[in-house]
PDB file of C-alpha atoms (C1' of nucleotides) in Angstrom:
ATOM      1  CA  UNK A1068      -7.983  33.430 -11.201  1.00 53.00           C
ATOM      2  CA  UNK A1069      -8.844  32.375 -14.712  1.00 53.00           C
ATOM      3  CA  UNK A1070      -5.302  32.302 -15.843  1.00 52.00           C
ATOM      4  CA  UNK A1071      -4.381  30.480 -12.752  1.00 52.00           C
ATOM      5  CA  UNK A1072      -6.924  27.749 -13.225  1.00 53.00           C
ATOM      6  CA  UNK A1073      -5.938  27.492 -16.822  1.00 57.00           C
ATOM      7  CA  UNK A1074      -2.345  26.980 -15.846  1.00 61.00           C
ATOM      8  CA  UNK A1075      -3.391  24.402 -13.373  1.00 60.00           C
ATOM      9  CA  UNK A1076      -5.306  22.570 -16.048  1.00 61.00           C
ATOM     10  CA  UNK A1077      -2.256  22.605 -18.252  1.00 64.00           C
ATOM     11  CA  UNK A1078      -0.143  21.381 -15.436  1.00 63.00           C
ATOM     12  CA  UNK A1079      -2.539  18.564 -14.783  1.00 65.00           C
ATOM     13  CA  UNK A1080      -2.521  17.665 -18.406  1.00 66.00           C
ATOM     14  CA  UNK A1081       1.242  17.544 -18.584  1.00 68.00           C
ATOM     15  CA  UNK A1082       1.357  15.632 -15.378  1.00 65.00           C
ATOM     16  CA  UNK A1083      -1.074  13.155 -16.751  1.00 65.00           C
ATOM     17  CA  UNK A1084       0.994  12.644 -19.831  1.00 71.00           C
ATOM     18  CA  UNK A1085       4.051  12.111 -17.738  1.00 71.00           C
ATOM     19  CA  UNK A1086       2.191   9.627 -15.648  1.00 66.00           C
ATOM     20  CA  UNK A1087       1.229   7.714 -18.731  1.00 72.00           C
ATOM     21  CA  UNK A1088       4.785   7.747 -19.890  1.00 75.00           C
ATOM     22  CA  UNK A1089       5.867   6.488 -16.538  1.00 69.00           C
ATOM     23  CA  UNK A1090       3.240   3.839 -16.624  1.00 70.00           C
ATOM     24  CA  UNK A1091       4.347   2.529 -19.971  1.00 76.00           C
ATOM     25  CA  UNK A1092       7.966   2.634 -19.034  1.00 76.00           C
ATOM     26  CA  UNK A1093       7.197   0.733 -15.908  1.00 73.00           C
ATOM     27  CA  UNK A1094       5.474  -1.901 -17.923  1.00 75.00           C
ATOM     28  CA  UNK A1095       8.493  -2.198 -20.113  1.00 79.00           C
ATOM     29  CA  UNK A1096      10.587  -2.566 -17.025  1.00 77.00           C
ATOM     30  CA  UNK A1097       8.277  -5.234 -15.822  1.00 76.00           C
ATOM     31  CA  UNK A1098       8.555  -7.102 -19.063  1.00 80.00           C
ATOM     32  CA  UNK A1099      12.287  -6.850 -19.008  1.00 77.00           C
ATOM     33  CA  UNK A1100      12.471  -8.116 -15.497  1.00 74.00           C
ATOM     34  CA  UNK A1101      10.562 -11.202 -16.479  1.00 73.00           C
ATOM     35  CA  UNK A1102      13.429 -12.228 -18.674  1.00 69.00           C
ATOM     36  CA  UNK A1103      16.432 -13.018 -16.654  1.00 65.00           C
ATOM     37  CA  UNK A1104      18.835 -12.921 -19.510  1.00 70.00           C
ATOM     38  CA  UNK A1105      21.905 -10.869 -18.820  1.00 72.00           C
ATOM     39  CA  UNK A1106      21.918  -9.371 -22.264  1.00 77.00           C
ATOM     40  CA  UNK A1107      18.979  -7.249 -21.268  1.00 73.00           C
ATOM     41  CA  UNK A1108      20.642  -5.601 -18.356  1.00 75.00           C
ATOM     42  CA  UNK A1109      21.700  -2.538 -20.389  1.00 77.00           C
ATOM     43  CA  UNK A1110      18.115  -2.133 -21.408  1.00 81.00           C
ATOM     44  CA  UNK A1111      17.051  -2.422 -17.818  1.00 77.00           C
ATOM     45  CA  UNK A1112      19.517   0.236 -16.829  1.00 78.00           C
ATOM     46  CA  UNK A1113      18.211   2.425 -19.563  1.00 82.00           C
ATOM     47  CA  UNK A1114      14.656   1.967 -18.489  1.00 77.00           C
ATOM     48  CA  UNK A1115      15.614   2.789 -14.957  1.00 76.00           C
ATOM     49  CA  UNK A1116      17.258   5.976 -16.113  1.00 77.00           C
ATOM     50  CA  UNK A1117      14.217   6.889 -18.113  1.00 77.00           C
ATOM     51  CA  UNK A1118      12.069   6.398 -15.073  1.00 73.00           C
ATOM     52  CA  UNK A1119      14.429   8.556 -13.148  1.00 71.00           C
ATOM     53  CA  UNK A1120      14.158  11.298 -15.694  1.00 71.00           C
ATOM     54  CA  UNK A1121      10.432  11.111 -15.710  1.00 68.00           C
ATOM     55  CA  UNK A1122      10.341  11.293 -11.959  1.00 66.00           C
ATOM     56  CA  UNK A1123      12.673  14.223 -12.075  1.00 66.00           C
ATOM     57  CA  UNK A1124      10.536  15.994 -14.599  1.00 68.00           C
ATOM     58  CA  UNK A1125       7.501  15.364 -12.534  1.00 62.00           C
ATOM     59  CA  UNK A1126       9.208  16.690  -9.462  1.00 60.00           C
ATOM     60  CA  UNK A1127      10.167  19.808 -11.345  1.00 65.00           C
ATOM     61  CA  UNK A1128       6.717  20.245 -12.667  1.00 62.00           C
ATOM     62  CA  UNK A1129       5.349  19.545  -9.297  1.00 58.00           C
ATOM     63  CA  UNK A1130       7.376  22.261  -7.696  1.00 54.00           C
ATOM     64  CA  UNK A1131       6.118  24.681 -10.269  1.00 55.00           C
ATOM     65  CA  UNK A1132       2.908  26.054  -8.958  1.00 52.00           C
ATOM     66  CA  UNK A1133       0.938  28.332 -11.231  1.00 51.00           C
ATOM     67  CA  UNK A1134       0.342  30.672  -8.382  1.00 44.00           C
ATOM     68  CA  UNK A1135      -0.243  30.769  -4.684  1.00 37.00           C
ATOM     69  CA  UNK A1136       1.933  27.734  -4.311  1.00 34.00           C
ATOM     70  CA  UNK A1137       2.220  27.498  -0.613  1.00 32.00           C
ATOM     71  CA  UNK A1138      -1.401  27.885   0.160  1.00 31.00           C
ATOM     72  CA  UNK A1139      -2.063  24.232   0.561  1.00 31.00           C
ATOM     73  CA  UNK A1140       1.094  23.376   2.339  1.00 33.00           C
ATOM     74  CA  UNK A1141       0.759  26.240   4.670  1.00 33.00           C
ATOM     75  CA  UNK A1142      -2.675  25.149   5.577  1.00 35.00           C
ATOM     76  CA  UNK A1143      -1.495  21.683   6.141  1.00 34.00           C
ATOM     77  CA  UNK A1144       1.377  22.537   8.352  1.00 37.00           C
ATOM     78  CA  UNK A1145      -0.475  25.135  10.220  1.00 36.00           C
ATOM     79  CA  UNK A1146      -3.055  22.729  11.443  1.00 36.00           C
ATOM     80  CA  UNK A1147      -0.931  19.829  12.196  1.00 36.00           C
ATOM     81  CA  UNK A1148      -1.002  19.455  15.885  1.00 36.00           C
ATOM     82  CA  UNK A1149      -4.335  20.579  16.930  1.00 34.00           C
ATOM     83  CA  UNK A1150      -4.459  18.627  20.076  1.00 36.00           C
ATOM     84  CA  UNK A1151      -1.575  19.907  22.045  1.00 40.00           C
ATOM     85  CA  UNK A1152       1.157  22.340  21.511  1.00 38.00           C
ATOM     86  CA  UNK A1153       3.560  21.857  24.293  1.00 37.00           C
ATOM     87  CA  UNK A1154       6.353  20.687  22.154  1.00 37.00           C
ATOM     88  CA  UNK A1155       5.195  17.151  22.329  1.00 35.00           C
ATOM     89  CA  UNK A1156       5.938  16.837  25.990  1.00 35.00           C
ATOM     90  CA  UNK A1157       3.063  17.472  28.240  1.00 34.00           C
ATOM     91  CA  UNK A1158       2.000  15.687  31.294  1.00 36.00           C
ATOM     92  CA  UNK A1159      -1.698  16.121  31.027  1.00 35.00           C
ATOM     93  CA  UNK A1160      -1.760  16.816  34.716  1.00 33.00           C
ATOM     94  CA  UNK A1161      -3.569  13.942  36.154  1.00 32.00           C
ATOM     95  CA  UNK A1162      -5.648  11.169  34.824  1.00 35.00           C
ATOM     96  CA  UNK A1163      -3.889  10.475  31.611  1.00 34.00           C
ATOM     97  CA  UNK A1164      -2.863   7.057  32.760  1.00 36.00           C
ATOM     98  CA  UNK A1165      -6.035   5.512  33.788  1.00 36.00           C
ATOM     99  CA  UNK A1166      -5.387   2.012  32.705  1.00 37.00           C
ATOM    100  CA  UNK A1167      -2.211   0.851  34.205  1.00 38.00           C
ATOM    101  CA  UNK A1168       0.226   1.737  36.847  1.00 39.00           C
ATOM    102  CA  UNK A1169       3.466   0.759  35.120  1.00 39.00           C
ATOM    103  CA  UNK A1170       3.265   3.650  32.755  1.00 42.00           C
ATOM    104  CA  UNK A1171       5.567   6.168  34.254  1.00 40.00           C
ATOM    105  CA  UNK A1172       6.213   8.457  31.372  1.00 42.00           C
ATOM    106  CA  UNK A1173       3.922  11.178  30.274  1.00 44.00           C
ATOM    107  CA  UNK A1174       2.277   9.874  27.223  1.00 53.00           C
ATOM    108  CA  UNK A1175      -0.627  12.158  27.448  1.00 44.00           C
ATOM    109  CA  UNK A1176      -0.151  14.246  24.438  1.00 52.00           C
ATOM    110  CA  UNK A1177       1.317  13.806  21.066  1.00 59.00           C
ATOM    111  CA  UNK A1178       0.914  15.237  17.693  1.00 59.00           C
ATOM    112  CA  UNK A1179      -1.241  13.504  15.251  1.00 59.00           C
ATOM    113  CA  UNK A1180      -0.886  14.833  11.816  1.00 57.00           C
ATOM    114  CA  UNK A1181      -4.173  14.939  10.109  1.00 55.00           C
ATOM    115  CA  UNK A1182      -3.288  16.718   6.956  1.00 63.00           C
ATOM    116  CA  UNK A1183      -0.125  16.401   5.075  1.00 68.00           C
ATOM    117  CA  UNK A1184       1.155  15.561   1.713  1.00 75.00           C
ATOM    118  CA  UNK A1185       0.961  11.868   1.147  1.00 81.00           C
ATOM    119  CA  UNK A1186       1.744   9.652  -1.727  1.00 81.00           C
ATOM    120  CA  UNK A1187       1.737   5.938  -2.028  1.00 83.00           C
ATOM    121  CA  UNK A1188       3.946   3.626  -3.904  1.00 80.00           C
ATOM    122  CA  UNK A1189       4.052  -0.086  -4.201  1.00 80.00           C
ATOM    123  CA  UNK A1190       7.420  -1.556  -4.592  1.00 76.00           C
ATOM    124  CA  UNK A1191       9.578  -4.445  -3.647  1.00 76.00           C
ATOM    125  CA  UNK A1192      12.415  -2.170  -2.773  1.00 71.00           C
ATOM    126  CA  UNK A1193      12.648  -0.457   0.534  1.00 73.00           C
ATOM    127  CA  UNK A1194      15.662   1.710   0.309  1.00 68.00           C
ATOM    128  CA  UNK A1195      16.588   5.300  -0.223  1.00 65.00           C
ATOM    129  CA  UNK A1196      19.111   7.846   0.839  1.00 63.00           C
ATOM    130  CA  UNK A1197      17.344   9.139   3.873  1.00 75.00           C
ATOM    131  CA  UNK A1198      17.586   7.568   7.229  1.00 84.00           C
ATOM    132  CA  UNK A1199      14.513   6.409   9.016  1.00 90.00           C
ATOM    133  CA  UNK A1200      13.660   5.218  12.420  1.00 92.00           C
ATOM    134  CA  UNK A1201      10.919   2.758  12.998  1.00 94.00           C
ATOM    135  CA  UNK A1202       8.629   3.898  15.737  1.00 93.00           C
ATOM    136  CA  UNK A1203       5.741   1.550  15.625  1.00 93.00           C
ATOM    137  CA  UNK A1204       4.008  -1.397  14.131  1.00 94.00           C
ATOM    138  CA  UNK A1205       0.359  -2.201  14.067  1.00 93.00           C
ATOM    139  CA  UNK A1206      -1.834  -5.026  13.072  1.00 92.00           C
ATOM    140  CA  UNK A1207      -4.399  -3.572  10.739  1.00 91.00           C
ATOM    141  CA  UNK A1208      -7.910  -4.810  10.607  1.00 90.00           C
ATOM    142  CA  UNK A1209      -8.616  -7.136   7.704  1.00 87.00           C
ATOM    143  CA  UNK A1210      -5.012  -7.081   6.736  1.00 88.00           C
ATOM    144  CA  UNK A1211      -2.814 -10.077   6.935  1.00 87.00           C
ATOM    145  CA  UNK A1212       0.370  -8.176   7.433  1.00 90.00           C
ATOM    146  CA  UNK A1213       1.120  -5.523  10.001  1.00 91.00           C
ATOM    147  CA  UNK A1214       1.843  -1.955   9.110  1.00 94.00           C
ATOM    148  CA  UNK A1215       5.101  -0.425  10.146  1.00 94.00           C
ATOM    149  CA  UNK A1216       5.596   3.216  10.951  1.00 94.00           C
ATOM    150  CA  UNK A1217       8.765   5.103  10.243  1.00 93.00           C
ATOM    151  CA  UNK A1218       9.825   8.619  10.972  1.00 92.00           C
ATOM    152  CA  UNK A1219      12.806  10.567   9.822  1.00 89.00           C
ATOM    153  CA  UNK A1220      15.829  10.066  12.020  1.00 88.00           C
ATOM    154  CA  UNK A1221      16.224  13.813  12.211  1.00 85.00           C
ATOM    155  CA  UNK A1222      12.772  14.404  13.535  1.00 83.00           C
ATOM    156  CA  UNK A1223      13.994  15.714  16.839  1.00 80.00           C
ATOM    157  CA  UNK A1224      17.333  17.113  15.801  1.00 80.00           C
ATOM    158  CA  UNK A1225      16.043  19.021  12.838  1.00 79.00           C
ATOM    159  CA  UNK A1226      12.354  18.850  13.196  1.00 78.00           C
ATOM    160  CA  UNK A1227      11.883  16.864  10.045  1.00 83.00           C
ATOM    161  CA  UNK A1228       8.292  15.810   9.776  1.00 82.00           C
ATOM    162  CA  UNK A1229       8.597  13.170   7.133  1.00 86.00           C
ATOM    163  CA  UNK A1230       7.148   9.818   7.966  1.00 90.00           C
ATOM    164  CA  UNK A1231       6.245   6.767   6.059  1.00 90.00           C
ATOM    165  CA  UNK A1232       4.192   3.667   6.488  1.00 92.00           C
ATOM    166  CA  UNK A1233       5.078   0.328   5.075  1.00 92.00           C
ATOM    167  CA  UNK A1234       2.801  -2.614   4.707  1.00 91.00           C
ATOM    168  CA  UNK A1235       3.024  -5.839   2.836  1.00 88.00           C
ATOM    169  CA  UNK A1236       0.393  -6.497   0.280  1.00 86.00           C
ATOM    170  CA  UNK A1237      -1.754  -9.489   0.892  1.00 82.00           C
ATOM    171  CA  UNK A1238      -2.155 -10.201  -2.750  1.00 82.00           C
ATOM    172  CA  UNK A1239       1.515  -9.893  -3.461  1.00 80.00           C
ATOM    173  CA  UNK A1240       3.662 -10.385  -0.397  1.00 78.00           C
ATOM    174  CA  UNK A1241       6.767  -9.443  -2.272  1.00 78.00           C
ATOM    175  CA  UNK A1242       5.400  -6.001  -2.725  1.00 83.00           C
ATOM    176  CA  UNK A1243       5.191  -3.349  -0.099  1.00 86.00           C
ATOM    177  CA  UNK A1244       2.768  -0.540  -0.048  1.00 87.00           C
ATOM    178  CA  UNK A1245       4.765   2.448   1.031  1.00 87.00           C
ATOM    179  CA  UNK A1246       2.984   5.601   1.997  1.00 88.00           C
ATOM    180  CA  UNK A1247       5.064   8.705   2.355  1.00 87.00           C
ATOM    181  CA  UNK A1248       3.665  11.383   4.572  1.00 87.00           C
ATOM    182  CA  UNK A1249       5.162  14.814   4.483  1.00 82.00           C
ATOM    183  CA  UNK A1250       8.310  16.110   2.930  1.00 78.00           C
ATOM    184  CA  UNK A1251      11.735  15.966   4.369  1.00 78.00           C
ATOM    185  CA  UNK A1252      12.778  19.240   5.877  1.00 77.00           C
ATOM    186  CA  UNK A1253      15.978  17.924   7.289  1.00 75.00           C
ATOM    187  CA  UNK A1254      19.332  18.897   5.893  1.00 67.00           C
ATOM    188  CA  UNK A1255      20.919  15.667   5.164  1.00 56.00           C
ATOM    189  CA  UNK A1256      23.641  16.523   2.776  1.00 49.00           C
ATOM    190  CA  UNK A1257      22.850  13.603   0.666  1.00 44.00           C
ATOM    191  CA  UNK A1258      21.872  14.006  -2.919  1.00 39.00           C
ATOM    192  CA  UNK A1259      18.969  16.098  -3.926  1.00 37.00           C
ATOM    193  CA  UNK A1260      17.023  17.614  -1.122  1.00 37.00           C
ATOM    194  CA  UNK A1261      13.461  17.047  -2.104  1.00 37.00           C
ATOM    195  CA  UNK A1262      12.789  14.399  -4.610  1.00 39.00           C
ATOM    196  CA  UNK A1263       9.543  12.713  -4.659  1.00 43.00           C
ATOM    197  CA  UNK A1264       9.996   9.148  -5.465  1.00 43.00           C
ATOM    198  CA  UNK A1265       6.866   8.874  -7.366  1.00 41.00           C
ATOM    199  CA  UNK A1266       4.519  10.585  -9.595  1.00 38.00           C
ATOM    200  CA  UNK A1267       2.285  12.699  -7.562  1.00 42.00           C
ATOM    201  CA  UNK A1268       2.051  13.839  -4.114  1.00 43.00           C
ATOM    202  CA  UNK A1269      -1.222  14.037  -2.531  1.00 44.00           C
ATOM    203  CA  UNK A1270      -2.647  16.552  -0.238  1.00 42.00           C
ATOM    204  CA  UNK A1271      -5.355  15.215   1.890  1.00 37.00           C
ATOM    205  CA  UNK A1272      -7.612  17.989   2.806  1.00 37.00           C
ATOM    206  CA  UNK A1273     -10.221  17.241   5.310  1.00 35.00           C
ATOM    207  CA  UNK A1274     -12.227  20.334   4.878  1.00 36.00           C
ATOM    208  CA  UNK A1275     -12.498  20.611   1.164  1.00 34.00           C
ATOM    209  CA  UNK A1276     -16.195  20.464   0.907  1.00 35.00           C
ATOM    210  CA  UNK A1277     -16.445  22.895  -1.900  1.00 34.00           C
ATOM    211  CA  UNK A1278     -14.641  20.674  -4.293  1.00 35.00           C
ATOM    212  CA  UNK A1279     -16.857  18.225  -6.029  1.00 37.00           C
ATOM    213  CA  UNK A1280     -19.470  15.644  -5.419  1.00 34.00           C
ATOM    214  CA  UNK A1281     -18.972  14.195  -1.980  1.00 35.00           C
ATOM    215  CA  UNK A1282     -20.579  10.945  -2.926  1.00 33.00           C
ATOM    216  CA  UNK A1283     -17.413   9.950  -4.652  1.00 30.00           C
ATOM    217  CA  UNK A1284     -15.540  10.244  -1.449  1.00 34.00           C
ATOM    218  CA  UNK A1285     -17.669   7.784   0.322  1.00 34.00           C
ATOM    219  CA  UNK A1286     -17.951   5.399  -2.543  1.00 33.00           C
ATOM    220  CA  UNK A1287     -14.232   4.970  -2.613  1.00 35.00           C
ATOM    221  CA  UNK A1288     -13.831   4.326   1.021  1.00 35.00           C
ATOM    222  CA  UNK A1289     -14.899   0.776   1.434  1.00 35.00           C
ATOM    223  CA  UNK A1290     -12.521  -2.025   1.099  1.00 35.00           C
ATOM    224  CA  UNK A1291     -13.044  -3.386  -2.277  1.00 36.00           C
ATOM    225  CA  UNK A1292     -11.426  -5.837  -4.481  1.00 36.00           C
ATOM    226  CA  UNK A1293     -12.956  -5.857  -7.846  1.00 37.00           C
ATOM    227  CA  UNK A1294     -13.753  -2.662  -9.260  1.00 39.00           C
ATOM    228  CA  UNK A1295     -11.193  -1.715 -11.718  1.00 39.00           C
ATOM    229  CA  UNK A1296     -12.405   1.240 -13.618  1.00 40.00           C
ATOM    230  CA  UNK A1297     -10.826   0.318 -16.880  1.00 39.00           C
ATOM    231  CA  UNK A1298     -12.899   2.442 -19.125  1.00 39.00           C
ATOM    232  CA  UNK A1299     -11.708   5.947 -18.728  1.00 38.00           C
ATOM    233  CA  UNK A1300     -10.750   7.601 -21.907  1.00 38.00           C
ATOM    234  CA  UNK A1301      -7.495   9.395 -21.985  1.00 37.00           C
ATOM    235  CA  UNK A1302      -9.012  12.498 -23.443  1.00 36.00           C
ATOM    236  CA  UNK A1303     -11.191  12.801 -20.447  1.00 36.00           C
ATOM    237  CA  UNK A1304      -8.408  12.323 -18.048  1.00 37.00           C
ATOM    238  CA  UNK A1305      -8.343  15.930 -17.178  1.00 35.00           C
ATOM    239  CA  UNK A1306     -11.928  15.789 -16.238  1.00 33.00           C
ATOM    240  CA  UNK A1307     -11.472  12.576 -14.448  1.00 34.00           C
ATOM    241  CA  UNK A1308      -8.698  14.067 -12.442  1.00 35.00           C
ATOM    242  CA  UNK A1309     -10.863  16.854 -11.379  1.00 34.00           C
ATOM    243  CA  UNK A1310     -13.697  14.549 -10.655  1.00 34.00           C
ATOM    244  CA  UNK A1311     -11.500  12.402  -8.580  1.00 36.00           C
ATOM    245  CA  UNK A1312     -10.070  15.320  -6.765  1.00 33.00           C
ATOM    246  CA  UNK A1313     -12.179  14.365  -3.880  1.00 35.00           C
ATOM    247  CA  UNK A1314     -10.955  10.878  -3.519  1.00 37.00           C
ATOM    248  CA  UNK A1315      -8.873   9.928  -0.630  1.00 37.00           C
ATOM    249  CA  UNK A1316      -7.050   6.830  -1.496  1.00 38.00           C
ATOM    250  CA  UNK A1317      -6.685   4.798   1.548  1.00 37.00           C
ATOM    251  CA  UNK A1318      -5.973   1.388   0.309  1.00 37.00           C
ATOM    252  CA  UNK A1319      -5.509  -0.340  -2.909  1.00 38.00           C
ATOM    253  CA  UNK A1320      -5.920  -4.029  -2.524  1.00 37.00           C
ATOM    254  CA  UNK A1321      -4.095  -5.161  -5.558  1.00 38.00           C
ATOM    255  CA  UNK A1322      -0.666  -4.967  -6.903  1.00 36.00           C
ATOM    256  CA  UNK A1323      -0.890  -1.547  -8.264  1.00 38.00           C
ATOM    257  CA  UNK A1324       0.927   1.517  -7.343  1.00 41.00           C
ATOM    258  CA  UNK A1325      -1.404   4.210  -6.339  1.00 45.00           C
ATOM    259  CA  UNK A1326      -0.333   7.735  -6.797  1.00 44.00           C
ATOM    260  CA  UNK A1327      -2.381  10.519  -5.531  1.00 40.00           C
ATOM    261  CA  UNK A1328      -2.453  14.064  -6.655  1.00 37.00           C
ATOM    262  CA  UNK A1329      -4.812  16.183  -4.734  1.00 35.00           C
ATOM    263  CA  UNK A1330      -6.695  13.068  -3.971  1.00 34.00           C
ATOM    264  CA  UNK A1331      -6.407  11.765  -7.424  1.00 34.00           C
ATOM    265  CA  UNK A1332      -5.321   8.271  -7.795  1.00 35.00           C
ATOM    266  CA  UNK A1333      -3.849   6.730 -10.842  1.00 33.00           C
ATOM    267  CA  UNK A1334      -2.827   3.184 -10.776  1.00 34.00           C
ATOM    268  CA  UNK A1335       0.275   1.803 -12.235  1.00 33.00           C
ATOM    269  CA  UNK A1336       0.814  -1.864 -12.440  1.00 34.00           C
ATOM    270  CA  UNK A1337       3.831  -3.376 -10.947  1.00 32.00           C
ATOM    271  CA  UNK A1338       5.762  -0.291 -10.129  1.00 34.00           C
ATOM    272  CA  UNK A1339       9.003  -1.838  -9.308  1.00 34.00           C
ATOM    273  CA  UNK A1340      11.712   0.703  -9.508  1.00 34.00           C
ATOM    274  CA  UNK A1341      13.606   1.708  -6.459  1.00 36.00           C
ATOM    275  CA  UNK A1342      12.422   4.703  -4.669  1.00 41.00           C
ATOM    276  CA  UNK A1343      15.029   7.193  -3.771  1.00 41.00           C
ATOM    277  CA  UNK A1344      15.235   6.751  -0.079  1.00 43.00           C
ATOM    278  CA  UNK A1345      16.542   3.889   1.860  1.00 42.00           C
ATOM    279  CA  UNK A1346      14.226   2.025   4.071  1.00 44.00           C
ATOM    280  CA  UNK A1347      15.173  -0.228   6.783  1.00 41.00           C
ATOM    281  CA  UNK A1348      13.766  -3.644   6.574  1.00 40.00           C
ATOM    282  CA  UNK A1349      11.437  -4.725   9.210  1.00 36.00           C
ATOM    283  CA  UNK A1350      10.429  -8.265   9.593  1.00 36.00           C
ATOM    284  CA  UNK A1351       7.092  -9.397  10.736  1.00 36.00           C
TER     285      UNK A1351
ATOM    286  C1'  DA B1120      27.759   2.692  25.716  1.00 74.62           C
ATOM    287  C1'  DC B1121      25.033   4.254  22.283  1.00 74.62           C
ATOM    288  C1'  DA B1122      21.684   3.528  18.649  1.00 74.62           C
ATOM    289  C1'  DA B1123      17.968   1.160  16.587  1.00 74.62           C
ATOM    290  C1'  DT B1124      14.048  -1.905  17.024  1.00 74.62           C
ATOM    291  C1'  DT B1125      10.267  -4.151  19.392  1.00 74.62           C
ATOM    292  C1'  DT B1126       6.189  -4.036  21.775  1.00 74.62           C
ATOM    293  C1'  DG B1127       2.268  -2.769  24.323  1.00 74.62           C
ATOM    294  C1'  DA B1128      -0.037   1.209  26.138  1.00 74.62           C
ATOM    295  C1'  DC B1129      -2.037   5.572  25.185  1.00 74.62           C
ATOM    296  C1'  DC B1130      -4.683   8.779  22.452  1.00 74.62           C
ATOM    297  C1'  DA B1131      -7.698  10.939  18.889  1.00 74.62           C
ATOM    298  C1'  DG B1132     -10.971  10.502  15.288  1.00 74.62           C
ATOM    299  C1'  DG B1133     -14.793   8.389  13.244  1.00 74.62           C
TER     300       DG B1133
ATOM    301  C1'  DC C 696     -16.274   1.828  21.254  1.00 74.62           C
ATOM    302  C1'  DC C 697     -13.163   0.462  17.626  1.00 74.62           C
ATOM    303  C1'  DT C 698      -9.296   1.361  14.848  1.00 74.62           C
ATOM    304  C1'  DG C 699      -5.151   3.431  13.398  1.00 74.62           C
ATOM    305  C1'  DG C 700      -1.205   6.391  14.674  1.00 74.62           C
ATOM    306  C1'  DT C 701       2.227   7.637  18.192  1.00 74.62           C
ATOM    307  C1'  DC C 702       4.865   7.281  22.381  1.00 74.62           C
ATOM    308  C1'  DA C 703       8.302   5.360  25.201  1.00 74.62           C
ATOM    309  C1'  DA C 704      10.153   1.527  28.147  1.00 74.62           C
ATOM    310  C1'  DA C 705      12.379  -2.636  27.294  1.00 74.62           C
ATOM    311  C1'  DT C 706      15.060  -5.220  24.397  1.00 74.62           C
ATOM    312  C1'  DT C 707      18.370  -6.101  20.898  1.00 74.62           C
ATOM    313  C1'  DG C 708      22.120  -4.800  17.827  1.00 74.62           C
ATOM    314  C1'  DT C 709      26.561  -2.486  16.717  1.00 74.62           C
TER     315       DT C 709
END
DNA sequence: ACAATTTGACCAGG
DNA sequence: CCTGGTCAAATTGT
């Protein structure tokens, strides 16, 4: 237990340092992109490679769990479809369609994943090596742009549970907030199997009441614009991470990439590099 | 003809 | 009851 928590602390620390490195590199990339001169393109390539390496390192680190690695994930997957377990097809036997006649199918029951690994990225680029199928679009309250819902193409053929949500940012319409939910379990023989396109993945646990002060959870929930907590010392980051372990990032109104790790959120300005999967453009 | 997207209804959680 | 997430029929694209 003690050793385990110690290892976790070390892991967090290393992760934090990598995040900072990524952050700085991203800023460099941003600066480079502001200058259109062609002479800088080698530098841009280099920066992109560096980001790739950092992501890779983070993925490696991420897959290294000090101990009891699958505890969280197992919990998550085990409680995914609480509502109904008939393989997604169930006819609800009766009054499921109360509103309208024209609904002939059985829409009664579907899985709603409540807990899964999520991580959010803001980027202008919507492409990667996985194939996705759009399955919905919603107008979100207080949001100018609709949110689009994608699932893995192999959801039914291979049971891949990966989904993502894409939404334009109001503040920066060129940027998309992309939320990845769940890992790909499909066997597409394309490149590396599980690469997380961003820094941290985030496990949203609903029933983690033993963690830390619950007031933080609520304080973060409202839609805000101007509180940028700029004054967190790096040395305290480890603490901050633990403190923020309760946070569920839901939205992030400005042009910042929000990465969550166990509910932690670190913001990175102008994350602009391509993520590793290919998204299909949707137009509003 | 098949595959992907669009769109509105349905459903669960808060 | 409202909102966000999912389903599936209809439509569009390849």
